[in-house]
Short mmCIF file of C-alpha atoms and ligand atoms in Angstrom, two decimals:
data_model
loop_
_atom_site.label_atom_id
_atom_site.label_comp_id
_atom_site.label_asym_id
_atom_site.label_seq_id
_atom_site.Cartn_x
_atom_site.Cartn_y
_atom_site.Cartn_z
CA UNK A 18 -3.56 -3.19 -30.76
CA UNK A 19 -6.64 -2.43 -28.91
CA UNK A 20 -8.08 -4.96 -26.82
CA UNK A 21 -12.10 -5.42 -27.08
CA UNK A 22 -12.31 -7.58 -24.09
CA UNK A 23 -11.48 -4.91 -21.87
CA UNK A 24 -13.83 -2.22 -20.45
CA UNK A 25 -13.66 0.80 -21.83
CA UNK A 26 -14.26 4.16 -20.16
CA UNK A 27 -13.27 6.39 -23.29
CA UNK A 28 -16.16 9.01 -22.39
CA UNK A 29 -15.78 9.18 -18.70
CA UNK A 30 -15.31 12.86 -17.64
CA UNK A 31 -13.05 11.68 -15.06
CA UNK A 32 -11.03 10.93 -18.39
CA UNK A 33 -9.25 14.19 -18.73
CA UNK A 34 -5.89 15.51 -20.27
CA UNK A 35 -3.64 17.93 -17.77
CA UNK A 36 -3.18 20.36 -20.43
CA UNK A 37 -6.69 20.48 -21.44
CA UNK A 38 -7.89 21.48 -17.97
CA UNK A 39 -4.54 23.64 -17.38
CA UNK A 40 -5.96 25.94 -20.51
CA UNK A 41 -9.51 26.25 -19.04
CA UNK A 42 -9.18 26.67 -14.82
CA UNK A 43 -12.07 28.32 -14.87
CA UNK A 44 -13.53 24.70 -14.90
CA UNK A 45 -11.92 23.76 -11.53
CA UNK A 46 -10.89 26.79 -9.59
CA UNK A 47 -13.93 28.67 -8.60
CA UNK A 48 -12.63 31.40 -6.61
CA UNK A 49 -14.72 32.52 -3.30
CA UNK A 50 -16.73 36.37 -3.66
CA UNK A 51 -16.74 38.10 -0.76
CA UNK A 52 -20.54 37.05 0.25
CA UNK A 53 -19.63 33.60 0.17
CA UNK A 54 -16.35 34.32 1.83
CA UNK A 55 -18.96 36.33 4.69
CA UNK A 56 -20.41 33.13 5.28
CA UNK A 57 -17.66 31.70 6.28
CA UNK A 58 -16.92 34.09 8.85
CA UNK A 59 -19.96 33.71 10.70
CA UNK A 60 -20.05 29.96 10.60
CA UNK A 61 -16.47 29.64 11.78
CA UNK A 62 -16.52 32.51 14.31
CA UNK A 63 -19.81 31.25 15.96
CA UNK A 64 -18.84 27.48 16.24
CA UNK A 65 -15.39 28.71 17.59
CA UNK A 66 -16.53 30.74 20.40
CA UNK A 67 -18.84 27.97 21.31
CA UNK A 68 -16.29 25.91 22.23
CA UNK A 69 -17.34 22.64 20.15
CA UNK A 70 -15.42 19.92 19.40
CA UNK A 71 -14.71 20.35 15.50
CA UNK A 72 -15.44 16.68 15.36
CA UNK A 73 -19.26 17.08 16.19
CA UNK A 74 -20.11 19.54 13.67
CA UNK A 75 -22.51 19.00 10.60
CA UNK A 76 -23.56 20.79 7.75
CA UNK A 77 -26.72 22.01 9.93
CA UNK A 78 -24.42 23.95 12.02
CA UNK A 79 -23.14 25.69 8.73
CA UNK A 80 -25.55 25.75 6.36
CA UNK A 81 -23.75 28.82 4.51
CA UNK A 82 -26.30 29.38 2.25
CA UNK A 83 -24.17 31.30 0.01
CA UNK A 84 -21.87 28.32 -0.74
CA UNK A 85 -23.82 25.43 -0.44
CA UNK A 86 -25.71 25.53 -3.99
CA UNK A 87 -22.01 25.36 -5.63
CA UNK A 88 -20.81 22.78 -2.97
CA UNK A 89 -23.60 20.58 -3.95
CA UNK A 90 -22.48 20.95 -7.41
CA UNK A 91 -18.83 20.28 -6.83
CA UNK A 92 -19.80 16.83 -4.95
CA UNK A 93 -21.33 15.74 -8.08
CA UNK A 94 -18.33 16.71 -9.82
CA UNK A 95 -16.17 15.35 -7.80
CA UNK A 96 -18.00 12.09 -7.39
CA UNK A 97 -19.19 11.72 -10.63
CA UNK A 98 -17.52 14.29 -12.91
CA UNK A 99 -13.84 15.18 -13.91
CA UNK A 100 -13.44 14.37 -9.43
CA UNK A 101 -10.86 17.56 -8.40
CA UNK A 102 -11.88 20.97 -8.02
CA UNK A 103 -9.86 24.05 -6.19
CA UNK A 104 -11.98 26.99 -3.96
CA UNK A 105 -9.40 30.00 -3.44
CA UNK A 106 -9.78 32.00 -0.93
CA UNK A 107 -10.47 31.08 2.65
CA UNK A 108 -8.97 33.66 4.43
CA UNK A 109 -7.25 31.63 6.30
CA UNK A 110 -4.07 34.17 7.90
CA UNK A 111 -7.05 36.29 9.35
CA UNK A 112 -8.99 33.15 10.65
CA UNK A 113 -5.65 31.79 12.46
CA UNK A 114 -5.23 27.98 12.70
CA UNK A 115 -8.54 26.53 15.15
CA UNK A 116 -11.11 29.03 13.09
CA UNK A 117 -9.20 27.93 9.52
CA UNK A 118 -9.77 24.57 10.72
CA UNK A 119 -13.42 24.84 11.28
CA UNK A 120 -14.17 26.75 8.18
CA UNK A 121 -12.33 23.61 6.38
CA UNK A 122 -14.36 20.90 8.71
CA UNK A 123 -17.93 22.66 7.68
CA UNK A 124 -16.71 23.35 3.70
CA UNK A 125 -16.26 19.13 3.90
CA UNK A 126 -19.14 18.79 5.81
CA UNK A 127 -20.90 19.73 2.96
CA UNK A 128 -19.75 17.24 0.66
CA UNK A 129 -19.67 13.55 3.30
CA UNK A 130 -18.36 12.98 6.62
CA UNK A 131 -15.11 12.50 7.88
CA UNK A 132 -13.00 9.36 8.43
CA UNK A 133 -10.59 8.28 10.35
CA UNK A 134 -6.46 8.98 8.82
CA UNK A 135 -4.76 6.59 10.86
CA UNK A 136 -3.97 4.38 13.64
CA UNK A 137 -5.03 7.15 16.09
CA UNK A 138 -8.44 8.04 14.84
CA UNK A 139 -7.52 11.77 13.65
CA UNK A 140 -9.95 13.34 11.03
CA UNK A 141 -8.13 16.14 10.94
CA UNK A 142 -4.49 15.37 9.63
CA UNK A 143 -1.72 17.38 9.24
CA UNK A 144 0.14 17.62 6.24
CA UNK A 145 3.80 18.82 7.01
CA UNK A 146 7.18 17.74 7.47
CA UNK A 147 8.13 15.59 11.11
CA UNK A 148 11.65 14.21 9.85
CA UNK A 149 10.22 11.05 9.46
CA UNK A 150 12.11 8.09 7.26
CA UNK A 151 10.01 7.41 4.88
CA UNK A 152 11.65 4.20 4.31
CA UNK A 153 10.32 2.67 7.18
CA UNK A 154 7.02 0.39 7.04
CA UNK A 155 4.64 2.13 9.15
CA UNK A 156 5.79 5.82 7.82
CA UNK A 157 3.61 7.74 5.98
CA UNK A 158 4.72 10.26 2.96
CA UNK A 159 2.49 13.21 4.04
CA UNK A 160 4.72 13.59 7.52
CA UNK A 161 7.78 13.91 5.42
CA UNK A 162 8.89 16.45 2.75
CA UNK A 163 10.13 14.55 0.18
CA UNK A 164 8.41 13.76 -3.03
CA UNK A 165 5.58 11.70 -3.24
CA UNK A 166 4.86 9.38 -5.96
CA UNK A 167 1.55 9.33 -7.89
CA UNK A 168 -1.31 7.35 -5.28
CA UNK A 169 -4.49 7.58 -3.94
CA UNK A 170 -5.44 8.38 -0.51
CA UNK A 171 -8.61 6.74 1.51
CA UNK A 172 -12.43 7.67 2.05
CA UNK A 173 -14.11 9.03 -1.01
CA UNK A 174 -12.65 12.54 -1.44
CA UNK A 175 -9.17 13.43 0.03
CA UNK A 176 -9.19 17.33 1.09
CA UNK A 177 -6.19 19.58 2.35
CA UNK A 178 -6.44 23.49 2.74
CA UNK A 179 -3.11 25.19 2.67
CA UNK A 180 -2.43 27.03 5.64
CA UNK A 181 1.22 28.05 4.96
CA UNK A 182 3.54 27.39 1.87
CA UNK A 183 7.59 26.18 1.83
CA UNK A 184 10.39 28.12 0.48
CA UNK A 185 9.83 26.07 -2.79
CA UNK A 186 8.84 22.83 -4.11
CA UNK A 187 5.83 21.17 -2.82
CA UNK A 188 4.07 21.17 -5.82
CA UNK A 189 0.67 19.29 -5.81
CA UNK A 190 0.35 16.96 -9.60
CA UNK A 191 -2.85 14.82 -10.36
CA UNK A 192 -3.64 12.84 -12.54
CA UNK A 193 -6.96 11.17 -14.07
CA UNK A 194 -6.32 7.39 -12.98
CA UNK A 195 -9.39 6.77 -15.21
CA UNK A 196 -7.10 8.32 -18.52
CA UNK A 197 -4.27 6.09 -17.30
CA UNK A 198 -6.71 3.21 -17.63
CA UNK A 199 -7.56 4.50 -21.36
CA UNK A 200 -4.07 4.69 -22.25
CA UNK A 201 -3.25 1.23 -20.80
CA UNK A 202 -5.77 -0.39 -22.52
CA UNK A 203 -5.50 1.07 -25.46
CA UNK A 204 -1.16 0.50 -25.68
CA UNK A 205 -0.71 -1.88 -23.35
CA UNK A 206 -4.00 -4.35 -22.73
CA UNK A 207 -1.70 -7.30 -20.86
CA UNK A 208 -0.58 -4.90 -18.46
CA UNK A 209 -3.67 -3.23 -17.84
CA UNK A 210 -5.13 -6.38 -17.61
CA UNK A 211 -2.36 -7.46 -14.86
CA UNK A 212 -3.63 -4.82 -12.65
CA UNK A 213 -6.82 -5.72 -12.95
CA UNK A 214 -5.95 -8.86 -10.38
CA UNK A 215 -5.20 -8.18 -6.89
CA UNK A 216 -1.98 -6.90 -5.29
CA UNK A 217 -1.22 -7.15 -2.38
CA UNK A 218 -0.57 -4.19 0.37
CA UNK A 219 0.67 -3.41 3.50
CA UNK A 220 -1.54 -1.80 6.09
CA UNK A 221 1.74 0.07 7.31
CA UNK A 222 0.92 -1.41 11.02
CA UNK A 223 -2.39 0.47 11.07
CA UNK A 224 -4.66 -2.82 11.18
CA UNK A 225 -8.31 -2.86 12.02
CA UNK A 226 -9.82 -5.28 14.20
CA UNK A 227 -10.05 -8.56 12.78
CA UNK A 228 -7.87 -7.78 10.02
CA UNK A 229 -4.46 -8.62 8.58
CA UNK A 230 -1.94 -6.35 8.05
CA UNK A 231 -1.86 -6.86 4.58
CA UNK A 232 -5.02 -6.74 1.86
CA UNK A 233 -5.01 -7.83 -1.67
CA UNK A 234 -6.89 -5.42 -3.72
CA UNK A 235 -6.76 -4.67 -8.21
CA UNK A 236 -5.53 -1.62 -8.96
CA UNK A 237 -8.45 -0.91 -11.56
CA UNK A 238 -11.31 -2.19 -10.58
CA UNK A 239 -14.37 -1.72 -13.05
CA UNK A 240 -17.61 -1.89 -10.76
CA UNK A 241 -20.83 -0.94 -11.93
CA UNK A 242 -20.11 0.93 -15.06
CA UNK A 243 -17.30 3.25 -12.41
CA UNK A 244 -13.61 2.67 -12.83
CA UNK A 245 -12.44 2.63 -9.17
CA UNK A 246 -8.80 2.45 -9.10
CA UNK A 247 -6.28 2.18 -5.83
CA UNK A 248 -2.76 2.47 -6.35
CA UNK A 249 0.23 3.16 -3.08
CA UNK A 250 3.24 1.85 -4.84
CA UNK A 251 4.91 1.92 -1.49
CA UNK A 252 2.31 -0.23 0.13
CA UNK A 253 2.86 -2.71 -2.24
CA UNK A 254 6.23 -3.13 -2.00
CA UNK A 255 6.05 -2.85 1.70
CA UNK A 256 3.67 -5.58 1.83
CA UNK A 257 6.85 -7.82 0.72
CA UNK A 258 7.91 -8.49 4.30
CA UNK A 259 5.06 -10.53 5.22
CA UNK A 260 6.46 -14.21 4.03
CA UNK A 261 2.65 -14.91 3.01
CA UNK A 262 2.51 -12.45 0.44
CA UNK A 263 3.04 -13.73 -3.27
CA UNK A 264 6.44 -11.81 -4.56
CA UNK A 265 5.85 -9.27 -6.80
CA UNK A 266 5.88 -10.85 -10.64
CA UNK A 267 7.65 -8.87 -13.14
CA UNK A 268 4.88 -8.22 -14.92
CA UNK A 269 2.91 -6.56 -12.02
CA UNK A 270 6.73 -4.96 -11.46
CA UNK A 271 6.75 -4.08 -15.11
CA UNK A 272 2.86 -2.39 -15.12
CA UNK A 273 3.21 -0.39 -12.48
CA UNK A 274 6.53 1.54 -14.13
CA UNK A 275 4.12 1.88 -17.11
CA UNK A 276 1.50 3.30 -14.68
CA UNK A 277 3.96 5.37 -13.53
CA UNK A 278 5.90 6.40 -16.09
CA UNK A 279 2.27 7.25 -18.00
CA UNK A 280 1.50 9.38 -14.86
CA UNK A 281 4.79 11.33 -14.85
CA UNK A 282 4.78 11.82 -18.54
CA UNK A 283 3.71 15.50 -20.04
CA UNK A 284 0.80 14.10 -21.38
CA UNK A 285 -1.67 13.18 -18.75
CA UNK A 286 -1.17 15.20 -15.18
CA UNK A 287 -1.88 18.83 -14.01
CA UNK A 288 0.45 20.47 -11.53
CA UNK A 289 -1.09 23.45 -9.15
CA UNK A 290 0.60 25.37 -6.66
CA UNK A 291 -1.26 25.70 -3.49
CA UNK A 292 -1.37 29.55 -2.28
CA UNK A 293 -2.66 30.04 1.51
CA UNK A 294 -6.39 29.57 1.77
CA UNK A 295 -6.80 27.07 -0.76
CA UNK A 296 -9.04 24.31 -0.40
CA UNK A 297 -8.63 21.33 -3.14
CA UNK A 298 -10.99 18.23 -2.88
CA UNK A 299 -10.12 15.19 -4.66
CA UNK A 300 -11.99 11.83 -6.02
CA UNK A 301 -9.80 9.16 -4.55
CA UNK A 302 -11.16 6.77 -7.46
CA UNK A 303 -10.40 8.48 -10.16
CA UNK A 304 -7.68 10.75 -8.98
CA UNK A 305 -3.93 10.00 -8.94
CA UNK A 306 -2.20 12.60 -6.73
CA UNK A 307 1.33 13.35 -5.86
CA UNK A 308 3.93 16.33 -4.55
CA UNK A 309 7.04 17.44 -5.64
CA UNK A 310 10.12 17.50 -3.07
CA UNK A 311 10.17 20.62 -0.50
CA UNK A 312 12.56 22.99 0.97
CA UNK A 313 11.01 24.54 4.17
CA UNK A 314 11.46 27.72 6.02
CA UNK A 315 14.09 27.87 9.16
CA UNK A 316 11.50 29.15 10.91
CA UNK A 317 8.86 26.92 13.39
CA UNK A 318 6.40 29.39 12.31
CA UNK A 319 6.24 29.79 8.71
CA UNK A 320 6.76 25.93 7.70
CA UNK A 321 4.79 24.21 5.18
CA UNK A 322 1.34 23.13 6.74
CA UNK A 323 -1.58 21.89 5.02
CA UNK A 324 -4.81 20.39 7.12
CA UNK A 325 -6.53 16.93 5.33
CA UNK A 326 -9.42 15.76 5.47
CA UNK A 327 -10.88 12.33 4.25
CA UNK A 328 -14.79 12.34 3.44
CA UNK A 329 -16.72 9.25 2.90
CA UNK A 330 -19.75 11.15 0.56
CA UNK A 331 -23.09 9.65 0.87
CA UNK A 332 -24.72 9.39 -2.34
CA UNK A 333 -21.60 8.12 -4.36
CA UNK A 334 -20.95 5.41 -6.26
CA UNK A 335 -21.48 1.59 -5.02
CA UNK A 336 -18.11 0.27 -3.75
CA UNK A 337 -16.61 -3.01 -5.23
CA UNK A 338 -16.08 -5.68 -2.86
CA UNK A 339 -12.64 -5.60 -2.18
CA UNK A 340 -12.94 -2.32 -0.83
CA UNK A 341 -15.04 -3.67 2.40
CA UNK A 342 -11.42 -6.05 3.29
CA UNK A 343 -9.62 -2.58 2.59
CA UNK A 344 -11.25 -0.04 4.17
CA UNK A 345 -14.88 -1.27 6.07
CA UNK A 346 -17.69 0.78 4.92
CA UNK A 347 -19.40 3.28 7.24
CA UNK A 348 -23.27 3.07 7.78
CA UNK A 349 -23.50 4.68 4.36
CA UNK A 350 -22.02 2.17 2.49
CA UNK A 351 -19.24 4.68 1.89
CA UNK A 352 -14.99 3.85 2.28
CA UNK A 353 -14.54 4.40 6.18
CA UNK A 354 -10.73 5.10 6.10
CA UNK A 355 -8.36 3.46 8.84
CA UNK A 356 -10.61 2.71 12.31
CA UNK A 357 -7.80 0.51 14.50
CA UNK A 358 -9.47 -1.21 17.72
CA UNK A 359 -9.86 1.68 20.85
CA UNK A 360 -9.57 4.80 18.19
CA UNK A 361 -11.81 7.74 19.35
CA UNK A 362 -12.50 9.90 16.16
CA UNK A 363 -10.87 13.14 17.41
CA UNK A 364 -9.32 16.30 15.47
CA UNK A 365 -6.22 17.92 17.14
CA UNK A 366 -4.77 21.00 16.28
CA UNK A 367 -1.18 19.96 16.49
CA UNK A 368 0.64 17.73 14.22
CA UNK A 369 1.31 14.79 15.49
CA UNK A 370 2.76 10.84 15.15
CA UNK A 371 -0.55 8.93 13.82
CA UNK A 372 0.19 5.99 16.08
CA UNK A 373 0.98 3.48 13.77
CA UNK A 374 1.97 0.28 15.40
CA UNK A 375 1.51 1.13 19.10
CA UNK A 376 -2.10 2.03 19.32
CA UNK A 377 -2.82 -0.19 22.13
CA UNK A 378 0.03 1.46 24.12
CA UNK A 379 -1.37 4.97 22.73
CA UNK A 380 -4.72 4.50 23.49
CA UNK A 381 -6.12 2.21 26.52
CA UNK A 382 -8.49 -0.19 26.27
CA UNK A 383 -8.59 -2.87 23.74
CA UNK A 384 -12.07 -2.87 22.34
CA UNK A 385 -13.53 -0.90 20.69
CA UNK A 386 -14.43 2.47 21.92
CA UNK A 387 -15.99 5.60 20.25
CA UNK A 388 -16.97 9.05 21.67
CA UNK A 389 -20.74 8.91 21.88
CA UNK A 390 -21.77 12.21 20.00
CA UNK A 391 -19.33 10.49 17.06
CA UNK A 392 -19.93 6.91 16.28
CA UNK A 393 -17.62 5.36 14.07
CA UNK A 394 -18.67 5.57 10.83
FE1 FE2 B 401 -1.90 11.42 -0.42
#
C-alpha cells in the first residue's frame, strides 16, 4: 500500500532501471575521438615534465578545450541527472602510471576539487588488493579483493580510472539509490521510513578533529527537493563496538536486507566491466556502487589497479545537515571527505596503508597542518 506521507521522487532521473540504461549506453559511455584524446596528451605531457605536484593542478592548467564542453555537461548529469557516466579511452598503457594519473587529476578537475580519502590526506587513492582483513574496524574494502557490498563512497562524485584489469571478477554494479527509495516506499513505507532516522557509523579510526569516532546519519535523507542517501553497511555494524551506540533494532536490521536484497536483485543495478583507460564518475547521493570478488594476476606487474578520486563539485546541490557532523564541508559548501588533524593533502603514486588509526605516529605534529599552495578544503 503506498504511503502518501512519504516523499516521493518518482520522476527523478537519478531514478533509473539497470536494464533500461544497459539497452541504451550510448547515454553513459561517451567514448573519447582522437582530438579530444590529443588534448589529453598535451595537458598531461606538459604538466609532467614540469615537475608539479599533481595536487596543485586546476582546470586552468588543462583547459582541454576539446573536452571541457562535454565535461561540463556530464557534471550536470552527474550532479543533477541519472549521476554515473563512463569516458573510454584514456590511453592510459602509452601514458604509463604518473602521466595516467595527471590526465585523471585534470579530467576531475573539471568537474570539483579533490578531497581527502583517508586518515593520511591522499587524493589520489589506489584501488587494488594489499591482503588486508577486511574484517577488521579500520580496514577499508577498496585495499582488498573481495566483494564489496552495495555503498556509497565520500565527496560528491567518487572517480576511479582503470589502469590494469584482474584475471577475472572485479566487476563494477551500481545502482540508483534514488530507485531503491521508490521501491521502498512504494512496497515497504515502514522500512523506508526506518531509514529515514539516523544510524549510527563508525569512522573506521579515521576521526577528524573534534569529532567522535562514530556519526549518526539517515540513510535517505530528503533535503531540498534532492534525495541524498548514505549507506556503508559495514560502518554500521562496525559502529557496534562503541558501548554508546544504540544496538542495531531489527527493524533497521530488517531494512537494510531489503535495501540490499532490492540492490542485488535483477531489477534495479547495472554491471560494467572496466577495460584499461576507463574513467567512470559517480554521484555519491544517488549512486549505490559495489564490485564483484577478484582473482588477480601472479604477477607484481599486471595486478588489478584502479586510481580514485573523490571531488567535492561546486555548484551542486545544498547538503543536509547531518552531512557537516559526517564529512565537514569545504569552503564551497561541498562534502570535504576524511581531513584527520596534521593531514597534508598529498597524491602518491604508490599504493599505500591510508593510516587509519596511527596518524599522529604517521604524520608529526598534532595540529593542524596543510601545504600552503593546497588548503584544506
Ligand atoms: Fe566505494
Amino acid at each position: 500500500m503506498p504511503a502518501t506521507d512519504l516523499p516521493r521522487f518518482d520522476h527523478s532521473p537519478a531514478a533509473w532501471r539497470g536494464p533500461e540504461m544497459a539497452a541504451c549506453p550510448e547515454r553513459w559511455i561517451w567514448q573519447l575521438a582522437q582530438d579530444q584524446i590529443a588534448d589529453l596528451d598535451e595537458a598531461s605531457a606538459r604538466l609532467d615534465a614540469s615537475g608539479r605536484d599533481i595536487v596543485t593542478i586546476t582546470a586552468e592548467d588543462a583547459p582541454l578545450p576539446r573536452l571541457a564542453a562535454r565535461l561540463a555537461e556530464m557534471k550536470q548529469d552527474l550532479l543533477y541527472g541519472i549521476g554515473f557516466g563512463l569516458i573510454r579511452g584514456v590511453p592510459v598503457e602509452g601514458y604509463g602510471l604518473r602521466r595516467s594519473a595527471i590526465a585523471f587529476w585534470c579530467i576531475g578537475a573539471h568537474l570539483g576539487a579533490a578531497v581527502s580519502q583517508n586518515a593520511k590526506g591522499h587524493v589520489l587513492g589506489h584501488v587494488r588488493d594489499l591482503g588486508f582483513d577486511y574484517a577488521k574496524p579500520s580496514a577499508r574494502g577498496y585495499q582488498t579483493a573481495e566483494r564489496l557490498p552495495y555503498h556509497c563512497d565520500m565527496g560528491d562524485v567518487v572517480g576511479l580510472l582503470s589502469l590494469r584489469t584482474s584475471r577475472s571478477g572485479g566487476l563494477s554494479s551500481i545502482v540508483s539509490s534514488v530507485a531503491l527509495y521508490n521501491a521502498m516506499a512504494e512496497r515497504r513505507p515502514d522500512l523506508a521510513r526506518v531509514l529515514m532516522q539516523p544510524t549510527y557509523r563508525d569512522r573506521r579510526d579515521e576521526v577528524p578533529e573534534g569529532r567522535k569516532p562514530w556519526y549518526p546519519m539517515p540513510v535517505f535523507n530528503p533535503h531540498g527537493g534532492y534525495l541524498f542517501t548514505h549507506f556503508v553497511r559495514s560502518t554500521i555494524r562496525k559502529a557496534q563496538r562503541f558501548p554508546e551506540v544504540p544496538r542495531i533494532a531489527p527493524e533497521q536490521a530488517e531494512a537494510f536486507d531489503y535495501l540490499d536484497a532490492l540492490a542485488n536483485g535483477p531489477d534495479l543495478h547495472l554491471d560494467m566491466e572496466f577495460l584499461p583507460g576507463d574513467v567512470q564518475f559517480l554521484c555519491n547521493h544517488t549512486i549505490l556502487h559495489s564490485r564483484t570478488k577478484y582473482v588477480d594476476w601472479d604477477e607484481p606487474g599486471r595486478k588489478r589497479h584502479l586510481l580514485r578520486l573523490w571531488l567535492g563539485c561546486p555548484g551542486g546541490p545544498a547538503v543536509p545537515e547531518p552531512y557537516v557532523e559526517f564529512q565537514g564541508l569545504t569552503g564551497e559548501g561541498r562534502p570535504r571527505g576524511i581531513l584527520c588533524p596534521g593531514a597534508v593533502l598529498n597524491s602518491p603514486l604508490e599504493a599505500e596503508d591510508g593510516g587509519a588509526g596511527d596518524t599522529a605516529k604517521r604524520l608529526p605534529g598534532a595540529a593542524a597542518v596543510t601545504r600552503a599552495a593546497v588548503p584544506a578544503r
